[in-house]
Coordinates of C-alpha atoms and ligand atoms in Angstrom, one line a residue:
M9 CA 11.0 -13.2 24.7
R10 CA 9.4 -11.1 27.4
F11 CA 7.3 -8.3 26.2
S12 CA 9.3 -5.9 28.4
E13 CA 12.3 -6.7 26.2
L14 CA 10.4 -5.9 23.1
A15 CA 9.2 -2.7 24.7
E16 CA 12.9 -1.6 25.2
Y17 CA 13.3 -2.0 21.4
Y18 CA 10.2 0.0 20.8
E19 CA 11.9 2.8 22.8
K20 CA 15.0 2.6 20.7
L21 CA 13.1 2.5 17.4
E22 CA 11.0 5.4 18.4
A23 CA 14.0 7.5 19.3
T24 CA 15.9 7.2 16.0
S25 CA 15.4 9.5 13.0
K26 CA 17.6 7.5 10.7
R27 CA 16.6 4.6 8.5
L28 CA 19.9 2.7 8.9
E29 CA 19.6 2.8 12.6
L30 CA 16.1 1.3 12.3
V31 CA 17.6 -1.6 10.4
D32 CA 20.3 -2.0 13.0
I33 CA 18.0 -2.0 16.0
L34 CA 15.5 -4.3 14.3
S35 CA 18.2 -6.8 13.3
K36 CA 19.3 -7.0 16.9
L37 CA 15.7 -7.5 18.0
F38 CA 15.2 -10.3 15.5
K39 CA 18.4 -12.0 16.6
E40 CA 16.9 -12.5 20.0
A41 CA 13.6 -13.8 18.7
K42 CA 12.6 -17.5 18.5
A43 CA 11.1 -18.9 15.4
E44 CA 7.7 -19.2 17.0
E45 CA 7.8 -15.5 18.0
I46 CA 9.3 -13.8 15.0
G47 CA 6.0 -13.6 13.0
K48 CA 4.2 -12.1 15.9
I49 CA 7.0 -9.6 16.4
C50 CA 6.8 -8.6 12.7
Y51 CA 3.1 -7.7 13.2
L52 CA 3.5 -6.0 16.6
I53 CA 6.2 -3.6 15.4
Q54 CA 3.8 -2.4 12.9
G55 CA 1.1 -2.0 15.5
R56 CA -0.9 -5.0 14.4
V57 CA -1.9 -8.5 15.4
A58 CA -2.3 -9.8 11.8
P59 CA -0.8 -9.1 8.4
F60 CA -1.9 -5.6 7.2
F61 CA -4.3 -7.1 4.6
E62 CA -6.4 -9.0 7.1
P63 CA -9.2 -6.8 8.3
V64 CA -8.4 -7.6 11.9
E65 CA -8.8 -4.4 13.9
I66 CA -8.5 -4.2 17.7
G67 CA -11.1 -1.5 17.4
M68 CA -10.8 0.5 20.6
A69 CA -11.4 4.2 20.5
E70 CA -9.7 6.7 22.9
S71 CA -12.5 6.6 25.4
M72 CA -12.5 2.8 25.6
V73 CA -8.8 2.6 26.0
A74 CA -9.0 5.3 28.7
Q75 CA -11.5 3.2 30.5
S76 CA -9.1 0.2 30.5
I77 CA -6.2 2.3 31.7
G78 CA -8.4 3.7 34.5
R79 CA -9.5 0.2 35.5
A80 CA -5.9 -1.1 35.5
F81 CA -4.5 1.7 37.7
N82 CA -7.5 2.7 39.9
K83 CA -8.4 6.0 38.2
S84 CA -11.6 7.2 36.7
K85 CA -11.9 7.4 32.9
D86 CA -12.1 11.2 33.2
E87 CA -8.9 11.4 35.2
V88 CA -7.2 9.4 32.5
I89 CA -8.5 11.6 29.7
K90 CA -7.4 14.7 31.6
L91 CA -3.9 13.4 31.9
Y92 CA -3.9 12.4 28.3
R93 CA -4.9 15.9 27.2
H94 CA -2.2 17.3 29.4
K95 CA 0.5 14.9 28.0
G96 CA -0.8 14.8 24.5
N97 CA -0.2 11.1 24.2
M98 CA -2.2 8.2 25.7
G99 CA 0.8 5.9 26.0
I100 CA 2.8 8.5 28.0
A101 CA -0.3 9.2 30.2
A102 CA -0.8 5.4 30.8
A103 CA 2.9 4.9 31.6
Q104 CA 2.8 7.6 34.2
L105 CA -0.3 6.1 35.9
S106 CA 1.3 2.7 35.8
T107 CA 4.4 4.0 37.5
N108 CA 2.4 5.8 40.2
A109 CA 0.1 2.8 40.9
K110 CA 1.5 0.9 43.8
R111 CA 1.9 -2.6 42.4
L112 CA 3.8 -5.3 44.2
T113 CA 4.8 -7.3 41.2
T114 CA 4.3 -7.3 37.5
K115 CA 4.0 -10.6 35.7
A116 CA 6.7 -11.0 33.1
L117 CA 4.2 -11.5 30.2
S118 CA 5.8 -12.9 27.1
V119 CA 5.5 -11.4 23.6
T120 CA 3.3 -14.3 22.6
E121 CA 1.0 -13.8 25.6
V122 CA 0.5 -10.1 24.9
F123 CA 0.0 -10.8 21.2
E124 CA -2.7 -13.4 22.0
E125 CA -4.6 -11.2 24.4
L126 CA -4.6 -8.4 21.8
A127 CA -5.7 -10.8 19.1
K128 CA -8.5 -12.0 21.4
I129 CA -9.7 -8.4 21.9
A130 CA -9.9 -8.0 18.1
K131 CA -12.1 -11.1 17.9
F132 CA -14.8 -10.1 20.5
S133 CA -18.1 -9.4 18.8
G134 CA -21.7 -9.2 19.6
K135 CA -23.3 -8.3 23.0
G136 CA -21.0 -7.3 25.8
T137 CA -18.1 -6.6 23.4
V138 CA -17.2 -3.2 24.9
E139 CA -16.9 -4.7 28.4
Q140 CA -14.9 -7.7 27.2
K141 CA -12.5 -5.5 25.4
V142 CA -12.1 -3.0 28.2
S143 CA -11.5 -5.7 30.8
T144 CA -9.1 -7.8 28.7
L145 CA -6.9 -4.8 27.9
A146 CA -7.0 -3.6 31.6
Q147 CA -5.8 -7.0 32.7
V148 CA -2.9 -6.9 30.2
L149 CA -1.9 -3.4 31.3
K150 CA -2.0 -4.4 34.9
S151 CA 0.5 -7.1 34.3
L152 CA 3.0 -5.0 32.4
D153 CA 5.8 -2.6 33.4
S154 CA 5.3 1.0 32.5
T155 CA 7.5 1.1 29.4
S156 CA 5.5 -1.8 28.0
V157 CA 2.2 -0.1 29.0
K158 CA 3.3 3.0 27.1
H159 CA 3.6 1.1 23.8
V160 CA 0.8 -1.5 24.2
V161 CA -1.7 1.3 24.6
N162 CA -0.9 2.6 21.2
I163 CA -1.7 -0.6 19.4
P164 CA -5.5 -0.7 19.9
L165 CA -5.5 3.1 19.2
G166 CA -3.6 2.6 15.9
T167 CA -1.1 5.3 17.0
L168 CA 2.0 3.2 17.3
R169 CA 4.1 5.2 14.8
L170 CA 7.5 3.6 14.5
G171 CA 7.5 4.3 10.8
I172 CA 9.0 0.9 9.9
G173 CA 8.6 0.0 6.2
D174 CA 8.4 -3.6 5.0
P175 CA 11.7 -3.4 3.0
T176 CA 13.4 -2.3 6.3
V177 CA 12.0 -5.4 8.0
L178 CA 13.2 -7.6 5.1
D179 CA 16.8 -6.1 5.4
A180 CA 16.8 -6.6 9.1
L181 CA 15.6 -10.3 8.8
S182 CA 18.5 -11.1 6.5
I183 CA 21.0 -9.3 8.7
A184 CA 19.8 -11.0 11.8
K185 CA 20.5 -14.5 10.4
T186 CA 23.4 -13.9 8.0
G187 CA 25.1 -10.7 9.2
D188 CA 24.4 -8.9 5.8
K189 CA 21.6 -8.2 3.3
K190 CA 22.3 -11.0 0.9
L191 CA 19.0 -12.8 1.5
R192 CA 17.0 -9.7 1.0
P193 CA 16.1 -10.4 -2.7
M194 CA 15.0 -13.9 -1.8
L195 CA 13.0 -12.8 1.1
E196 CA 11.4 -10.1 -1.0
G197 CA 10.4 -12.7 -3.6
A198 CA 8.6 -14.7 -1.0
Y199 CA 7.0 -11.5 0.4
N200 CA 5.9 -10.5 -3.1
K201 CA 4.0 -13.7 -3.4
T202 CA 2.2 -13.5 0.0
S203 CA 2.4 -9.9 1.2
D204 CA 2.7 -11.4 4.7
L205 CA 5.9 -10.4 6.5
G206 CA 5.1 -12.5 9.6
Y207 CA 4.5 -15.6 7.5
V208 CA 7.7 -15.2 5.5
A209 CA 9.8 -14.4 8.6
E210 CA 8.5 -17.5 10.4
N211 CA 9.2 -19.8 7.4
F212 CA 12.7 -18.3 7.3
F213 CA 13.4 -18.7 11.0
R214 CA 12.1 -22.3 11.1
K215 CA 13.7 -23.6 7.9
G216 CA 16.3 -21.2 6.8
E217 CA 16.7 -20.5 3.0
A218 CA 14.7 -23.6 2.1
G219 CA 11.8 -22.1 4.1
I220 CA 11.9 -18.9 2.0
R221 CA 12.1 -20.9 -1.2
S222 CA 9.1 -23.0 -0.2
V223 CA 6.8 -19.9 0.0
K224 CA 4.2 -20.1 -2.8
L225 CA 1.0 -18.3 -3.7
I226 CA -1.7 -18.9 -1.2
I227 CA -5.4 -18.3 -1.8
G228 CA -6.4 -15.6 0.6
K229 CA -3.0 -13.9 0.8
P230 CA -2.8 -11.0 -1.8
I231 CA 0.0 -11.0 -4.3
R232 CA 2.0 -7.8 -4.8
P233 CA 1.0 -6.6 -8.2
A234 CA 3.1 -6.6 -11.3
L235 CA 3.4 -3.1 -12.7
A236 CA 4.0 -1.5 -16.0
E237 CA 6.9 0.6 -17.3
R238 CA 6.5 3.7 -19.5
L239 CA 8.2 4.5 -22.8
P240 CA 8.2 7.7 -24.7
N241 CA 6.8 6.3 -27.9
A242 CA 5.5 3.3 -29.8
E243 CA 8.8 2.7 -31.7
E244 CA 10.7 2.1 -28.5
A245 CA 8.0 -0.2 -27.3
V246 CA 8.3 -2.4 -30.4
K247 CA 12.1 -2.5 -29.9
R248 CA 11.6 -3.7 -26.3
L249 CA 8.8 -6.2 -26.9
G250 CA 10.2 -8.0 -29.9
G251 CA 8.4 -8.9 -33.2
E252 CA 5.0 -9.9 -31.7
F253 CA 3.3 -8.8 -28.5
A254 CA -0.1 -8.5 -26.9
A255 CA -2.1 -5.2 -26.6
E256 CA -5.0 -4.6 -24.3
P257 CA -7.1 -1.6 -23.5
K258 CA -6.0 0.2 -20.3
F259 CA -9.2 0.5 -18.4
D260 CA -9.4 3.4 -16.0
G261 CA -11.0 1.8 -13.0
F262 CA -9.4 0.0 -10.1
R263 CA -7.5 -3.1 -10.0
V264 CA -9.0 -6.1 -8.3
A265 CA -7.5 -9.5 -7.6
V266 CA -10.0 -12.3 -7.2
H267 CA -9.2 -15.3 -5.0
K268 CA -11.6 -18.1 -5.6
N269 CA -11.8 -21.3 -3.5
G270 CA -14.9 -23.1 -4.5
N271 CA -17.7 -20.7 -3.6
K272 CA -15.6 -18.6 -1.3
I273 CA -14.4 -15.4 -3.0
E274 CA -12.0 -12.9 -1.6
L275 CA -11.2 -9.6 -3.4
F276 CA -8.1 -7.5 -2.9
S277 CA -7.4 -3.9 -4.2
R278 CA -4.2 -2.7 -5.8
N279 CA -2.9 -1.8 -2.4
L280 CA -3.8 -5.3 -1.1
E281 CA -6.8 -4.3 1.0
D282 CA -9.5 -6.8 1.5
M283 CA -12.4 -5.4 -0.6
T284 CA -14.7 -8.5 -0.5
H285 CA -17.5 -6.8 1.3
A286 CA -17.4 -3.7 -0.8
F287 CA -18.3 -5.4 -4.1
P288 CA -21.0 -8.0 -3.6
D289 CA -21.8 -7.9 -7.4
L290 CA -18.2 -9.0 -8.2
V291 CA -18.3 -11.7 -5.6
E292 CA -21.5 -13.1 -7.1
G293 CA -20.2 -12.8 -10.6
A294 CA -17.0 -14.6 -9.7
V295 CA -18.8 -17.5 -8.0
K296 CA -21.1 -18.0 -11.0
E297 CA -18.9 -17.1 -13.9
V298 CA -15.3 -18.2 -13.2
K299 CA -15.1 -21.8 -14.2
A300 CA -12.4 -23.1 -11.9
K301 CA -12.3 -24.8 -8.5
T302 CA -9.6 -22.6 -7.3
A303 CA -8.1 -19.6 -9.0
I304 CA -6.4 -16.3 -8.5
L305 CA -7.0 -13.8 -11.3
E306 CA -6.5 -10.1 -11.8
G307 CA -8.6 -7.6 -13.6
E308 CA -9.7 -4.0 -13.7
A309 CA -13.1 -3.2 -12.3
I310 CA -15.0 -0.4 -14.1
A311 CA -18.5 0.9 -13.8
Y312 CA -20.2 0.0 -17.1
N313 CA -23.5 0.7 -18.5
P314 CA -24.7 -2.7 -19.9
V315 CA -27.5 -1.1 -21.9
T316 CA -25.5 1.5 -23.8
E317 CA -22.3 -0.5 -23.5
E318 CA -20.6 2.5 -22.3
F319 CA -17.7 2.7 -19.8
L320 CA -18.3 5.2 -17.2
P321 CA -15.5 7.7 -16.2
F322 CA -13.3 7.0 -13.3
Q323 CA -15.2 9.6 -11.1
E324 CA -18.2 7.3 -11.4
T325 CA -16.4 4.1 -10.9
T326 CA -14.7 5.4 -7.8
K327 CA -18.1 6.0 -6.1
R328 CA -18.1 2.2 -5.6
R329 CA -15.3 2.4 -3.1
R330 CA -17.4 3.8 -0.3
K331 CA -18.1 1.8 2.8
Y332 CA -21.8 2.5 3.2
K333 CA -24.9 1.8 1.2
I334 CA -23.0 -0.9 -0.6
E335 CA -25.9 -2.9 -1.9
E336 CA -27.7 0.2 -3.2
M337 CA -24.6 1.4 -5.0
A338 CA -24.0 -2.0 -6.5
K339 CA -27.4 -1.7 -8.2
Q340 CA -27.0 1.8 -9.3
L341 CA -23.5 1.4 -10.7
P342 CA -22.8 -2.2 -11.4
L343 CA -19.2 -3.2 -12.0
V344 CA -17.7 -5.2 -14.7
L345 CA -14.3 -6.9 -14.1
F346 CA -12.2 -7.1 -17.2
A347 CA -9.9 -10.0 -16.3
F348 CA -6.3 -9.6 -17.7
D349 CA -4.2 -12.2 -16.0
L350 CA -4.4 -15.5 -14.3
L351 CA -1.8 -16.4 -11.6
Y352 CA -3.1 -19.6 -10.0
L353 CA -5.4 -22.3 -11.3
N354 CA -6.8 -25.5 -9.7
G355 CA -4.1 -25.8 -7.0
K356 CA -1.1 -24.6 -9.1
D357 CA 0.9 -21.4 -9.0
I358 CA 1.2 -20.6 -12.7
T359 CA 3.1 -17.3 -12.4
E360 CA 6.2 -18.9 -14.0
K361 CA 4.3 -19.8 -17.2
P362 CA 4.7 -17.3 -20.1
Y363 CA 2.0 -14.7 -20.5
W364 CA 0.5 -16.2 -23.6
Q365 CA -0.1 -19.5 -21.8
R366 CA -1.6 -17.8 -18.8
R367 CA -3.9 -15.9 -21.2
K368 CA -5.0 -19.2 -22.8
L369 CA -5.8 -20.6 -19.4
L370 CA -7.7 -17.4 -18.5
E371 CA -9.7 -17.8 -21.7
S372 CA -10.5 -21.4 -20.7
I373 CA -12.2 -20.3 -17.4
I374 CA -13.9 -17.1 -18.5
H375 CA -16.6 -17.5 -21.2
S376 CA -17.3 -14.9 -23.8
D377 CA -20.9 -14.6 -22.7
N378 CA -20.1 -13.7 -19.1
K379 CA -21.8 -10.6 -17.8
V380 CA -19.7 -9.6 -14.9
V381 CA -16.3 -11.2 -15.1
R382 CA -15.3 -10.7 -18.7
L383 CA -12.1 -11.1 -20.6
A384 CA -10.1 -7.9 -21.4
Q385 CA -10.1 -7.6 -25.2
E386 CA -6.7 -8.5 -26.6
R387 CA -4.9 -8.1 -29.9
T388 CA -1.6 -9.5 -31.1
L389 CA 0.3 -6.6 -32.7
H390 CA 3.6 -6.3 -34.5
T391 CA 4.3 -2.6 -35.4
A392 CA 4.3 0.9 -34.1
Q393 CA 1.6 1.9 -36.5
E394 CA -0.7 -0.9 -35.2
I395 CA 0.0 0.4 -31.6
T396 CA -1.0 4.0 -32.6
K397 CA -4.2 2.8 -34.3
F398 CA -5.3 0.6 -31.4
F399 CA -4.4 3.4 -29.0
N400 CA -6.6 6.0 -30.8
E401 CA -9.5 3.6 -31.0
E402 CA -9.4 3.0 -27.2
I403 CA -9.0 6.7 -26.4
S404 CA -12.1 7.5 -28.5
E405 CA -14.0 4.9 -26.6
G406 CA -13.2 6.8 -23.4
L407 CA -10.5 4.4 -22.1
E408 CA -7.2 5.5 -20.6
G409 CA -4.8 4.1 -23.2
L410 CA -3.1 0.8 -23.9
M411 CA -1.2 -1.9 -22.0
L412 CA 1.3 -3.8 -24.1
K413 CA 2.5 -7.2 -22.9
K414 CA 5.5 -9.4 -23.7
L415 CA 4.2 -12.8 -24.8
N416 CA 6.9 -14.9 -23.2
S417 CA 7.2 -13.2 -19.8
P418 CA 6.3 -14.7 -16.5
Y419 CA 4.2 -12.8 -14.0
V420 CA 6.6 -10.7 -12.0
A421 CA 5.0 -10.0 -8.7
G422 CA 5.8 -6.8 -6.9
G423 CA 7.5 -4.6 -9.4
R424 CA 7.7 -2.6 -12.5
G425 CA 9.2 -4.2 -15.6
F426 CA 9.2 -4.0 -19.3
H427 CA 7.1 -7.1 -19.6
W428 CA 4.2 -4.6 -19.3
I429 CA 4.4 -1.2 -21.0
K430 CA 1.7 1.4 -20.5
F431 CA 0.7 4.2 -22.8
K432 CA -1.7 6.7 -21.3
R433 CA -3.5 9.6 -22.9
S434 CA -1.7 12.8 -22.0
Q435 CA -1.6 16.3 -23.3
A436 CA 1.2 17.5 -25.6
G437 CA 4.0 19.1 -23.8
E438 CA 3.3 17.4 -20.5
L439 CA 5.0 14.5 -19.0
T440 CA 4.0 11.1 -20.3
D441 CA 2.4 10.3 -16.9
S442 CA 1.4 11.9 -13.7
V443 CA 3.5 11.5 -10.6
D444 CA 2.2 9.8 -7.5
C445 CA 3.6 11.7 -4.5
V446 CA 3.5 11.2 -0.8
L447 CA 2.4 14.0 1.5
L448 CA 5.4 14.6 3.8
G449 CA 4.8 18.0 5.4
V450 CA 2.5 21.0 5.5
Y451 CA 3.2 24.8 5.3
S452 CA 0.8 26.7 7.4
G453 CA -1.5 29.1 5.6
R454 CA -0.9 32.8 5.0
G455 CA -3.4 35.4 3.8
K456 CA -6.6 33.8 2.6
R457 CA -5.3 30.4 3.3
T458 CA -5.1 30.9 7.1
E459 CA -8.7 30.0 6.9
F460 CA -7.8 26.5 5.8
G461 CA -4.8 26.1 8.2
V462 CA -2.8 24.9 5.2
G463 CA -1.0 27.1 2.7
G464 CA 1.1 24.5 0.8
L465 CA 2.3 21.0 0.8
L466 CA 5.7 19.4 0.8
V467 CA 5.5 16.2 -1.2
G468 CA 8.0 13.4 -2.0
I469 CA 8.4 10.2 -3.8
Y470 CA 9.7 6.8 -2.7
D471 CA 13.3 5.7 -2.9
A472 CA 12.8 2.0 -3.1
K473 CA 16.4 1.1 -2.9
R474 CA 16.8 2.9 0.4
D475 CA 13.2 2.5 1.7
E476 CA 13.1 6.3 2.2
F477 CA 10.8 9.1 1.2
V478 CA 12.6 11.9 -0.6
T479 CA 11.2 15.4 -1.4
I480 CA 10.4 16.4 -4.9
S481 CA 8.1 19.4 -4.8
R482 CA 6.2 22.1 -2.9
V483 CA 2.6 22.3 -4.0
G484 CA 0.8 25.5 -3.4
T485 CA -1.5 26.0 -6.4
G486 CA -4.0 23.9 -8.2
L487 CA -5.9 22.9 -5.0
T488 CA -9.5 23.9 -4.6
D489 CA -10.8 25.3 -1.3
E490 CA -12.3 21.9 -0.6
E491 CA -9.0 20.1 -1.3
F492 CA -7.2 22.5 1.1
R493 CA -9.8 21.6 3.7
K494 CA -9.3 17.9 3.0
V495 CA -5.5 18.2 3.4
K496 CA -6.1 20.0 6.7
V497 CA -8.3 17.1 8.0
I498 CA -5.6 14.5 6.8
S499 CA -2.7 16.4 8.3
D500 CA -4.4 16.9 11.6
K501 CA -4.6 13.2 11.9
L502 CA -1.1 12.4 10.7
Q503 CA 0.9 15.3 12.2
V504 CA 4.0 14.1 14.0
A505 CA 6.3 16.0 16.3
K506 CA 9.6 15.4 14.4
K507 CA 10.7 14.4 11.0
P508 CA 9.9 10.7 10.5
A509 CA 12.9 8.4 10.4
R510 CA 12.4 7.4 6.8
V511 CA 12.0 10.9 5.4
N512 CA 15.1 12.4 3.9
S513 CA 14.8 16.2 3.4
K514 CA 16.8 19.3 3.1
I515 CA 13.9 21.6 3.8
E516 CA 11.6 22.0 6.8
P517 CA 7.9 22.4 6.4
S518 CA 5.8 24.1 9.2
F519 CA 5.1 20.6 10.4
W520 CA 5.8 17.0 9.4
V521 CA 3.2 14.3 8.8
E522 CA 3.5 10.6 8.8
P523 CA 4.1 9.5 5.2
K524 CA 0.8 7.8 4.4
V525 CA -1.3 9.6 1.9
V526 CA -0.6 9.5 -1.9
L527 CA -1.5 12.4 -4.1
E528 CA -1.5 12.2 -7.9
I529 CA 0.2 15.2 -9.3
Y530 CA 0.6 16.6 -12.8
A531 CA 3.6 18.7 -13.7
D532 CA 4.9 20.3 -16.9
E533 CA 8.4 19.0 -16.5
I534 CA 10.9 17.3 -14.2
T535 CA 13.9 19.6 -13.6
R536 CA 17.1 19.5 -11.6
S537 CA 17.0 21.2 -8.2
P538 CA 19.4 21.9 -5.4
I539 CA 16.8 21.9 -2.7
H540 CA 15.1 18.5 -3.2
T541 CA 16.5 15.1 -2.2
A542 CA 14.7 13.0 -4.9
G543 CA 17.5 11.2 -6.8
W544 CA 20.2 13.3 -5.1
D545 CA 23.4 13.4 -7.0
S546 CA 26.2 14.6 -4.8
S547 CA 28.6 15.3 -7.7
T548 CA 26.2 18.0 -9.1
G549 CA 24.6 18.9 -5.7
S550 CA 21.1 18.4 -7.1
G551 CA 18.0 16.3 -7.0
F552 CA 14.8 16.3 -9.0
A553 CA 11.9 18.7 -8.8
L554 CA 8.5 19.1 -10.4
R555 CA 7.8 22.2 -12.5
F556 CA 4.3 23.7 -12.1
P557 CA 2.9 20.9 -10.0
R558 CA -0.8 20.6 -9.6
L559 CA -3.0 18.2 -7.8
V560 CA -5.0 15.7 -9.9
K561 CA -6.5 13.6 -7.2
F562 CA -6.1 12.0 -3.8
R563 CA -5.1 8.3 -4.1
E564 CA -5.4 7.4 -0.4
A565 CA -7.8 4.7 -1.3
D566 CA -5.7 2.6 -3.6
K567 CA -2.1 3.3 -3.0
R568 CA 0.1 2.8 -0.1
P569 CA 3.0 5.3 0.4
E570 CA 5.5 2.7 -0.9
D571 CA 3.4 2.5 -4.1
A572 CA 4.2 6.1 -4.9
T573 CA 6.4 6.9 -7.9
T574 CA 9.9 5.8 -7.2
V575 CA 13.2 7.6 -7.7
S576 CA 14.2 5.3 -10.6
E577 CA 10.9 6.0 -12.4
I578 CA 11.5 9.7 -12.0
M579 CA 15.0 9.4 -13.5
K580 CA 13.6 7.6 -16.4
M581 CA 10.8 10.1 -16.9
Y582 CA 13.4 12.8 -16.7
K583 CA 15.3 11.3 -19.6
D584 CA 12.2 10.4 -21.6
Q585 CA 10.9 13.9 -21.7
F586 CA 13.9 14.9 -23.8
K587 CA 13.3 12.0 -26.2
K588 CA 9.7 13.1 -26.6
K589 CA 10.5 16.7 -27.5
H590 CA 13.2 15.9 -30.0
Ligands
ATP620 P1 -1.9 4.2 -12.8 O1 -1.6 5.4 -12.0 O2 -1.6 4.4 -14.3 O3 -3.1 3.5 -12.6 P2 -0.4 2.3 -11.4 O4 0.8 2.8 -10.7 O5 -1.6 2.0 -10.6 O6 -0.7 3.3 -12.5 P3 0.7 1.0 -13.6 O7 1.8 0.0 -13.5 O8 1.1 2.3 -14.0 O9 0.0 1.1 -12.2 O10 -0.4 0.5 -14.6 C1 -1.0 -0.7 -14.3 C2 -2.4 -0.5 -13.9 O11 -3.2 -0.3 -14.9 C3 -2.8 -1.7 -13.2 O12 -2.5 -1.6 -11.8 C4 -4.3 -1.8 -13.5 O13 -5.0 -1.2 -12.4 C5 -4.5 -0.9 -14.7 N1 -4.9 -1.7 -15.9 C6 -6.0 -1.3 -16.7 N2 -6.1 -2.1 -17.7 C7 -5.1 -3.1 -17.6 C8 -4.8 -4.2 -18.4 N3 -5.4 -4.5 -19.5 N4 -3.7 -4.9 -18.0 C9 -3.1 -4.6 -16.8 N5 -3.4 -3.6 -16.1 C10 -4.4 -2.8 -16.4

């Protein structure tokens, strides 16, 4: 496929404000793609040249890109920047310069050629990098038509905002080959194991359904995490879990998946970011202490004081997530990883094995005298009284609560299920859990808040069935001045001109933002509301809303927007709050 054809699709995708149209346009695009291109196209439509979890960044700031544009179309960098300021968008400025430049021909570069050049730019390092990047991009731009120029420019800048979610891509892949969505669940299963859309798409296009089925866990590709359900009380949990079940402390740190291949360790966060460089102490611990040639295990990392044997609160642990002074922080606040599951061992995907067998295997590779990678403590329980007792013990130790696990359940990647049930400490009268919302829009400030530029937020949750973000609340109180300022910084970066295609709303904030940042919000109650679209029920003309919402914390570091609370979770929490009160 020529890149100019892909660029025409970019135009169409950019113009739509409806999710179903995105699926339709994408499926047409995919239909035209060859097997050897489909993976690359999946990355390119998300503005990348690698799956999102690979830290491959093209790494060109505005001024470098402007230099390339100038070089391609015989203008100075300043002239490019001036036009960019006037147009408000670098792609549009570049396209105009490209049209004006008198070129005899443009080479019809293919998608693969453009992809490879961009990937090459990402790999330059060391001396002379800037010049190499600038000249390679200039060469690409010179060889493209102006529509292609408009979109390519946004890729190194990270400003290609087509708003296409992974589930939308999965739907479109199925439709492209079968005419409907029937292969979506199977494609999703393969995606949950590897998190790599391009890889799944290529297997599918090369070998059909057998290609999807052949996708297995791969060391180095993060697995979409299994997540827990909530229940209103211990009695209900016993009913769900059967006569015997496992219980573990719920550590309040952050989830880390450890991929071990001999002495090579890779670490991934809950939102599947590569964190290997951030936690040298965990890397060293995993090399020394995990007794397996190859393994993928999961655990919760928590800052821990080995002398007093105290767990440190989340606010301390989270200091380890910064990107600078890594070694120094590793000494000051060493992490312990409490391993709680094993998914892959010595060359075999063991996710299908029941939990109790995986736990036995985990125990066989993690010794009780380990210092860094330790086993999460586990008890086998039978009754609601035992749950309550264990829960109170853990809370008094400063932990977050309990995780209950079904003994005979496989590891279910990429979703919530009753194989894991979480019980968190919460105050009487409040919901059993906080709600993870996505920032969708901002209301400009009035009165005192004009100073911050932000007066309130419009937040939503994720409708996983529709791959859409739906509104659930306006949040105006409970933010400190500093938090208002932080929202301002975030929204300046993410502001978009019109409502993004995957946002479904009945109300208009002062301006929309790209759905990207997750905020953890506490509320007193979930109520029915005619103005919000979360869980919209047309028979009653109402959705769900949060009563007295207040911000707990920003979760931009460990949750992607699609990891926000979903509509089906809110429906359950809505029902559970009645059970709790009566
Ligand atoms: P939360 O906001 O409660 O952290 P979450 O959406 O990240 O929730 P949940 O499914 O609600 O995920 O809870 C599972 C999380 O709890 C895991 O992602 C993990 O980080 C953490 N956790 C702590 N201790 C355990 C444990 N023993 N077993 C499994 N997960 C644990």
